[in-house]
mmCIF file of C-alpha atoms in Angstrom:
data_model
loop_
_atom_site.group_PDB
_atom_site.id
_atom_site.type_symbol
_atom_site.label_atom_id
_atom_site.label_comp_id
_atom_site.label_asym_id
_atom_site.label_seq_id
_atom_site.Cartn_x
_atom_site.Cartn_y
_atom_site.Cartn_z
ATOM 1 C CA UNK A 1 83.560 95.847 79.105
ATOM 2 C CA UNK A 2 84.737 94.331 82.307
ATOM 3 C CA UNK A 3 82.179 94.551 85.760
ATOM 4 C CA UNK A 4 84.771 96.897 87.480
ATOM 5 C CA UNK A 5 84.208 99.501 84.080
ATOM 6 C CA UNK A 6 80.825 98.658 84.279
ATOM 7 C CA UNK A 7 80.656 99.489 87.979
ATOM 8 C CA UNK A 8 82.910 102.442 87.535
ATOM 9 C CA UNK A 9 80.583 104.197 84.393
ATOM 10 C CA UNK A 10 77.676 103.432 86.743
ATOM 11 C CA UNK A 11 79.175 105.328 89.330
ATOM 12 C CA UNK A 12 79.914 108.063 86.922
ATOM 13 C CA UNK A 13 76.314 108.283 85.933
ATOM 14 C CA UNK A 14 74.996 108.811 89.103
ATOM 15 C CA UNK A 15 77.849 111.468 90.121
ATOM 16 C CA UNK A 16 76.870 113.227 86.984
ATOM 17 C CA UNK A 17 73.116 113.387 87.217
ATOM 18 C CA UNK A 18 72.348 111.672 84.171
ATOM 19 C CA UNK A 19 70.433 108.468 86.036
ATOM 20 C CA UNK A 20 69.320 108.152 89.374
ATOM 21 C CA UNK A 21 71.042 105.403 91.375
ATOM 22 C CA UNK A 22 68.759 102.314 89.624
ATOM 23 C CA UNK A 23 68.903 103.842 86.401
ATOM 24 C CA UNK A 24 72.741 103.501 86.264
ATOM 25 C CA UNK A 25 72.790 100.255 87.215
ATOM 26 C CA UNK A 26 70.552 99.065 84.288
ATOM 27 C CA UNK A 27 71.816 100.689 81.732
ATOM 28 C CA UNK A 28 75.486 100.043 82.210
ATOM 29 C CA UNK A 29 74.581 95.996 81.691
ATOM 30 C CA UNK A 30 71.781 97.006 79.439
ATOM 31 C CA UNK A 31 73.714 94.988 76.726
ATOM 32 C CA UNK A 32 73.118 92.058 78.644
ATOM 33 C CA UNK A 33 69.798 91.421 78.352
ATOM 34 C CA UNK A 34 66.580 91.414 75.849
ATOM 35 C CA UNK A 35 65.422 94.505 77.113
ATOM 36 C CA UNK A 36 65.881 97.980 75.288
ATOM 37 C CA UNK A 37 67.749 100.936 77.270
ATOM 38 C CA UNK A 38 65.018 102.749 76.495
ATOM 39 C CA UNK A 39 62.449 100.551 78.651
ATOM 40 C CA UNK A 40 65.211 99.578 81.648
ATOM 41 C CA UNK A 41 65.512 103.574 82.075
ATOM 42 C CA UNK A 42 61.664 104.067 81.915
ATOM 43 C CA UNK A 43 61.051 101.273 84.683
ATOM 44 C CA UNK A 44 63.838 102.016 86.969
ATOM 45 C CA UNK A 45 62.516 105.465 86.462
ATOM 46 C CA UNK A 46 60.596 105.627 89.930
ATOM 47 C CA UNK A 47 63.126 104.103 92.138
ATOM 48 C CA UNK A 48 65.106 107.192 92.587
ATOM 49 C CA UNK A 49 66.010 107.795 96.632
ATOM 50 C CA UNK A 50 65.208 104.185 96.911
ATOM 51 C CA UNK A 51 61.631 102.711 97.038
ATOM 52 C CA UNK A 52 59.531 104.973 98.403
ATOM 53 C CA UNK A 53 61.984 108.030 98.522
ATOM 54 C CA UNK A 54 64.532 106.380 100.921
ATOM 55 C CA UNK A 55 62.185 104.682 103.419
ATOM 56 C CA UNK A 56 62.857 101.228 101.501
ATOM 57 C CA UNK A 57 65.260 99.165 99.315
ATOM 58 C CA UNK A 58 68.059 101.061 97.765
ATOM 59 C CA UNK A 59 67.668 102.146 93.917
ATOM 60 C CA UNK A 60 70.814 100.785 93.424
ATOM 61 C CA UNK A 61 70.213 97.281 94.552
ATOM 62 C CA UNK A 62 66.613 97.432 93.202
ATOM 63 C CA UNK A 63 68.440 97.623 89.432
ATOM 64 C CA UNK A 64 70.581 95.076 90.291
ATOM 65 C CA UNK A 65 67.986 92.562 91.342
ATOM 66 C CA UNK A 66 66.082 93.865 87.959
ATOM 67 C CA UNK A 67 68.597 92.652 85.588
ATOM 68 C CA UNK A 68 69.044 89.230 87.692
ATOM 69 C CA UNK A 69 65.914 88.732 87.459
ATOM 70 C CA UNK A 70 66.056 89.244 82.674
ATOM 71 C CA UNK A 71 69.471 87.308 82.946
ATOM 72 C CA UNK A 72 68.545 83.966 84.541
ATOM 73 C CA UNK A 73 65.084 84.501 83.187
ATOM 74 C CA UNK A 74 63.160 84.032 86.011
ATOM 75 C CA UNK A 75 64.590 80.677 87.059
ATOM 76 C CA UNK A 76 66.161 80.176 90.816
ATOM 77 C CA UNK A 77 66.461 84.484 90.496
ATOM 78 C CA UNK A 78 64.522 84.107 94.544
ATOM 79 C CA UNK A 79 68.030 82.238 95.504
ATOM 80 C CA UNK A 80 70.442 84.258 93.590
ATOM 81 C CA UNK A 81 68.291 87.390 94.723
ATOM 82 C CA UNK A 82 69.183 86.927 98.482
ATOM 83 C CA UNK A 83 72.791 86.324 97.978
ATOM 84 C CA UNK A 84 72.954 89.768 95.964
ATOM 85 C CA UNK A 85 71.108 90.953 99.034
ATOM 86 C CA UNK A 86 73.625 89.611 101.284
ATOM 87 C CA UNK A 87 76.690 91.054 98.957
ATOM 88 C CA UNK A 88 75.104 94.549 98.714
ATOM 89 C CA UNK A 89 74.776 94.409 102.409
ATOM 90 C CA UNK A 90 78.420 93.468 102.960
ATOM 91 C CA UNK A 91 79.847 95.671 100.677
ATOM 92 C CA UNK A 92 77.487 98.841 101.629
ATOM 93 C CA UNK A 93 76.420 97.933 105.480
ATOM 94 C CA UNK A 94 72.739 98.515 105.039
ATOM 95 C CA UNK A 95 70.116 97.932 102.190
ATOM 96 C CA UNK A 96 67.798 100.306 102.986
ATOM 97 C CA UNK A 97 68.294 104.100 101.101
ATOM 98 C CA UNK A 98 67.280 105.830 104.681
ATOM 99 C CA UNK A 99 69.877 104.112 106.542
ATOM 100 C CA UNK A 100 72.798 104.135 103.621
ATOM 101 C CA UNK A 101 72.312 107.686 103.716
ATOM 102 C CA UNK A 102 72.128 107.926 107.609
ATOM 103 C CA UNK A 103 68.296 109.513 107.909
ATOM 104 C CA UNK A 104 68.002 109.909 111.238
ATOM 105 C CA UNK A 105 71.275 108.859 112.244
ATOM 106 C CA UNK A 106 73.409 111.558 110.449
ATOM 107 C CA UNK A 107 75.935 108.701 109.807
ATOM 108 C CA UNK A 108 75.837 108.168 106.347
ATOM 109 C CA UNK A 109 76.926 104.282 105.730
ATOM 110 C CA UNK A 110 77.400 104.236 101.730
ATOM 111 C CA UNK A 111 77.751 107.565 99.233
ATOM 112 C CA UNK A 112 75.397 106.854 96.215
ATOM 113 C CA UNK A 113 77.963 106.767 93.555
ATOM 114 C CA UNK A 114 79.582 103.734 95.943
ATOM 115 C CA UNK A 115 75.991 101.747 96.011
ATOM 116 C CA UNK A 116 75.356 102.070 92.812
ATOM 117 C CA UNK A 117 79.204 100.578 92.058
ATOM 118 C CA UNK A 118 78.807 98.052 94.720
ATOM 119 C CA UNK A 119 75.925 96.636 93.258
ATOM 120 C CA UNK A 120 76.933 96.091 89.706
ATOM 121 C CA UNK A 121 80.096 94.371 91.690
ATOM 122 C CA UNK A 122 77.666 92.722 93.555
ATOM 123 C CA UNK A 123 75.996 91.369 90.676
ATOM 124 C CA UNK A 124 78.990 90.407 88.448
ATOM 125 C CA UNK A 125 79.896 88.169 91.279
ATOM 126 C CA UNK A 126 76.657 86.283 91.398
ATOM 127 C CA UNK A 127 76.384 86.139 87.341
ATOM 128 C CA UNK A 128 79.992 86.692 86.346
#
């Protein structure tokens, strides 16, 4: 499967309901680490409406940085971390759940099924 299908059943997942935004994200490159499905969905489980129900880092980008972190086992994953940061960011305008989704401005920045694309994209051009 290429990243765009990746991103795009992602993005599917989170319209449906069947993941929240970091759940989608892991389990659509599940096959690309040592880690079962099973155990991604159970510890992306609590980053639904970002860390700390949108006051923090988006779900989306949170998965993201979670399978970086299995595929280059742990090795230089500060450096790649930052420029997924910085791609997220670019592609989304914010990194933050509460300002994607425009708490307290009322101008929402990114739609959930779009972060939750824009970070696999994100990803497959850091790890290809």
């Amino acid at each position: 499967m290429t990243i765009n299908e990746r991103a795009d059943k992602a993005a599917e997942l989170k319209g449906s309901g069947a993941c929240n935004c970091c759940q989608a994200v892991t389990k659509v490159l599940a096959d690309t680490v040592d880690v079962s499905e099973s155990d991604l969905l159970k510890m992306a489980s609590g980053f639904a409406a970002g860390m700390g129900c949108m006051e923090a880092t988006c779900g989306a980008l949170i998965g993201a940085n979670m399978i970086l972190g299995l595929r280059t086992n742990g090795e230089g994953t500060v450096r790649h971390s930052r420029e997924l940061l910085a791609k997220f960011r670019q592609k989304c305008g914010a990194v933050t759940c509460k300002d994607l989704k425009g708490a307290g401005t009322g101008k929402v920045l990114c739609e959930c099924n779009d972060c939750v694309r824009n970070a696999v994209l994100s990803l497959g051009e850091i790890i290809g």
